[in-house]
């Protein structure tokens, strides 16, 4: 079958540059994702002396009832939180998308606030509300907030906006014609809800379920602060590694944590694909009509939820300003000295620096990477590999990635050893940890570009890289900004990814907050967590101003 | 086959996509200054052929020669052509001026020359007023003309058009195809257009290459391929054709339904089963009883403005309805109604004969 094999493309200079870049990306992914995970896996099959012992560690793990119990604890809190969040989130999204309640903009903004705060903030606020010295301690009827109750409440708080975003999108895609058909067939409102609204949002609900489950299942910050003696997998890893220096067992638990996360991720991908094929037909946008009872009920509900969000936030801030909770409620700024832990403000500045680096380099790397995958003409199979790897980080819990980084970069004969315990490793870890979501939004934006831009450019003898800066980048600027801010906020708030990786010179605000709490300085922890909220808010504000200004200048062609 | 005037040619060009053969040994020859159309149904390979010429796809085997130079192994950016796509692919964030100047800037033209050239091109396509507008402010037809101006800005010697009119409304389309033709007359630029619209190809091209299944089925002037279609595919794809089964009696006579039709020399041997192709406008309805007259029952009549389309059930086409087109003015003034039995004849000089292979 000679001739069947297509010859490789006669390479333009642009193609050659692209090919070199693809190899660089593959090398980077290999060094900063694949090999560390491999190091983690091999660590789980070694004894303390580094000798291969097969699955022996796993047997030890399974035989240890205390360790194994954590697995069910993790499953339990993740399951319960997921059920609650999906229910609350769906109702909220329904109110925003399918009713005529007022103040929708306000409700949307408030409900997204938890995205700007580290997950531990909710846990700290709950301590003030329901802890041993809590205001509403009695409401728990003698149960302690330190344990599954606290974990679930805090998890619901911080995963709520994640659920809301997916559910809102899936409800906003509902087709008005189905509602009209249902009306025409004289179906009741309730019947319409169960036969049109709910099935339409089916994939959104499924997707939310998996996403929230993974988030809670793999979270470290919340159970660390409010878990008490209720151990979960993520805190077990931390205790084994930091407390007991038992790296092998840390690796084993990491893999136990990784497998359900991978499974949930794979299922989510499977359902997403089916949804994509469902949405190809052109739908008419649904515009809700007023319905007094429903709208009033849901308005009350939204007010209730936003009140809860603001109460959590407010309590964290109040706690940070109070002299000595709950005995002396006069206000002070002394908790902002952060001197108890000997950390000072350095960790805060480190966090800002780290987040800016991660956001800047992450945006550049992710956008160019997506462009290569989507628009290059040759090396299809290499690009497919790249695309597959780019999806992986989403399935890998931060704490697992962090541990993998220690194992790999702390090896003495690793030439990349020099980045260990520096700012660089924190930046790289953060970019990799949050790669997938940004990557997907970049891909979506690039897919919208006409597929012939490159061909036109080449026919006019303009190299692709020139076109990239002249056309591709300007057109995708809104998405680029979104990626930047997404990376920045996540870098500011992340705990699980970096808990193993900071050094004395590179402590981060979110990690400090945990340490302050560990040392009993809950007010300091709250103060630090709130600082993160403020800086995220500030940067988001600046981002809005700059992008509005830049949009006016560079996106004028859009709104004409 | 060497043609002294040849500007662009392909020699035994083949292209596989995996196992799918998109181009099958395609050899074509295009003269300098010619306006050529690649015409065929979707999936026939016409766009692949164009993209191979542009270097946007790479042939699996064969060569492409442009201006006496083998270009098949050159990358896109080293080939000499301008291209307009169906989507126009105008850069949305650049104004008309910037879009047209896009290729010039890269060639190092200074501002003054660039401005002059862009203005010249804009007046050529009749859009001088739109110089500062963005593509989204223009209608589809205007976008198409800007794309055309951009494609020829750097004065390429070959213009490739990939279904440039398909995204437009019917009326605009007819208007723009005339403009394209005028444009070509003025510039004399060798032009290759891909289209699936046979009417468009007939109206605009100097020469048409009809393609199917990755092969060239016929090439020739529009009149030639319409009147003398070489095979049933072309006869059926270009315009409409009635296919009537018959059998060769001798080299000048074919029997259809026991009636003998005289031909000049159809070139088939005795007893060959053949298909006789008759265009709807080449069938005459007749009231008189003529020699070799067939008859049929009218099953439907469509009024199409300038002509009537009449569908007949007839014994010579047992599986399909025979189509007859009649101009609204002329010698036939009797009104026709569904259910009428009518007589018709076919003039042998307007018929084509193909071997019947099933």
Short mmCIF file of C-alpha atoms in Angstrom, two decimals, chain A residues 1-16 377 449-464 466-475 553-560, chain B residues 15-16 18-19 51 55-62 72-83 85 87-94 98-99 102-107 134 136-137 150-154 162:
data_model
loop_
_atom_site.label_atom_id
_atom_site.label_comp_id
_atom_site.label_asym_id
_atom_site.label_seq_id
_atom_site.Cartn_x
_atom_site.Cartn_y
_atom_site.Cartn_z
CA UNK A 1 0.00 0.00 0.00
CA UNK A 2 2.65 2.46 -0.98
CA UNK A 3 1.34 5.99 -1.23
CA UNK A 4 -1.37 5.37 1.30
CA UNK A 5 0.74 6.99 3.92
CA UNK A 6 0.29 10.69 3.65
CA UNK A 7 3.57 12.51 3.33
CA UNK A 8 4.35 14.96 6.04
CA UNK A 9 3.49 18.52 5.25
CA UNK A 10 6.00 20.62 3.39
CA UNK A 11 7.04 22.62 6.40
CA UNK A 12 6.70 26.35 6.58
CA UNK A 13 8.92 28.16 9.01
CA UNK A 14 5.83 28.54 11.19
CA UNK A 15 5.28 24.79 11.14
CA UNK A 16 8.84 24.18 12.27
CA UNK A 377 -1.38 21.56 10.92
CA UNK A 449 -11.84 31.50 15.36
CA UNK A 450 -12.29 30.85 11.66
CA UNK A 451 -10.33 27.73 10.77
CA UNK A 452 -8.90 29.40 7.66
CA UNK A 453 -7.14 32.34 9.32
CA UNK A 454 -3.87 30.43 9.25
CA UNK A 455 -4.33 29.48 5.60
CA UNK A 456 -5.08 33.06 4.60
CA UNK A 457 -2.08 34.29 6.52
CA UNK A 458 0.25 31.79 4.89
CA UNK A 459 -1.12 32.61 1.44
CA UNK A 460 -0.27 36.26 2.13
CA UNK A 461 3.21 35.17 3.23
CA UNK A 462 2.67 36.32 6.79
CA UNK A 463 4.16 33.85 9.29
CA UNK A 464 1.72 32.31 11.77
CA UNK A 466 2.92 37.24 13.46
CA UNK A 467 -0.71 36.48 12.93
CA UNK A 468 -0.92 35.08 16.44
CA UNK A 469 -0.02 38.47 17.90
CA UNK A 470 -1.94 40.50 15.35
CA UNK A 471 -5.20 38.58 15.28
CA UNK A 472 -5.49 35.49 17.51
CA UNK A 473 -4.38 37.10 20.74
CA UNK A 474 -6.35 40.35 20.37
CA UNK A 475 -9.51 38.47 19.46
CA UNK A 553 -9.98 49.84 22.74
CA UNK A 554 -9.34 46.39 21.38
CA UNK A 555 -12.77 44.85 21.09
CA UNK A 556 -14.54 47.77 19.44
CA UNK A 557 -15.23 45.55 16.44
CA UNK A 558 -17.35 43.22 18.58
CA UNK A 559 -20.27 45.46 19.50
CA UNK A 560 -20.86 47.25 16.27
CA UNK B 15 -4.43 12.15 -2.07
CA UNK B 16 -5.40 9.72 0.66
CA UNK B 18 -6.30 7.47 5.85
CA UNK B 19 -7.87 4.82 3.64
CA UNK B 51 -6.03 22.87 -1.20
CA UNK B 55 -0.18 23.66 -0.30
CA UNK B 56 -2.76 23.50 2.49
CA UNK B 57 -2.94 19.75 1.95
CA UNK B 58 -0.05 17.63 0.80
CA UNK B 59 -0.60 15.18 -2.03
CA UNK B 60 0.17 11.52 -1.41
CA UNK B 61 1.72 11.24 -4.86
CA UNK B 62 1.98 13.19 -8.09
CA UNK B 72 4.29 20.29 -5.03
CA UNK B 73 6.95 20.17 -2.33
CA UNK B 74 6.96 23.86 -1.52
CA UNK B 75 5.32 25.05 1.67
CA UNK B 76 2.25 27.25 1.37
CA UNK B 77 4.09 30.44 2.13
CA UNK B 78 6.44 29.95 -0.81
CA UNK B 79 3.72 29.41 -3.38
CA UNK B 80 2.33 32.18 -5.51
CA UNK B 81 -1.42 32.52 -5.04
CA UNK B 82 -4.18 34.45 -3.35
CA UNK B 83 -7.18 32.70 -1.84
CA UNK B 85 -12.57 31.03 1.41
CA UNK B 87 -16.19 31.92 5.22
CA UNK B 88 -14.00 34.75 3.82
CA UNK B 89 -11.87 34.40 6.99
CA UNK B 90 -11.61 38.17 7.35
CA UNK B 91 -9.76 39.09 10.52
CA UNK B 92 -12.57 40.40 12.74
CA UNK B 93 -10.42 42.76 14.79
CA UNK B 94 -8.88 44.49 11.76
CA UNK B 98 -5.95 46.65 7.78
CA UNK B 99 -7.28 43.42 6.33
CA UNK B 102 -2.19 42.72 5.98
CA UNK B 103 -0.02 41.02 3.36
CA UNK B 104 1.58 44.25 2.15
CA UNK B 105 2.88 45.28 5.55
CA UNK B 106 4.75 42.06 5.80
CA UNK B 107 6.40 42.65 2.45
CA UNK B 134 -14.84 46.29 10.57
CA UNK B 136 -18.95 42.72 11.19
CA UNK B 137 -20.30 46.02 9.84
CA UNK B 150 -7.11 41.11 0.31
CA UNK B 151 -6.33 38.02 -1.74
CA UNK B 152 -5.04 39.97 -4.72
CA UNK B 153 -3.37 42.77 -2.77
CA UNK B 154 0.08 41.28 -3.10
CA UNK B 162 -13.11 28.10 -2.45
#
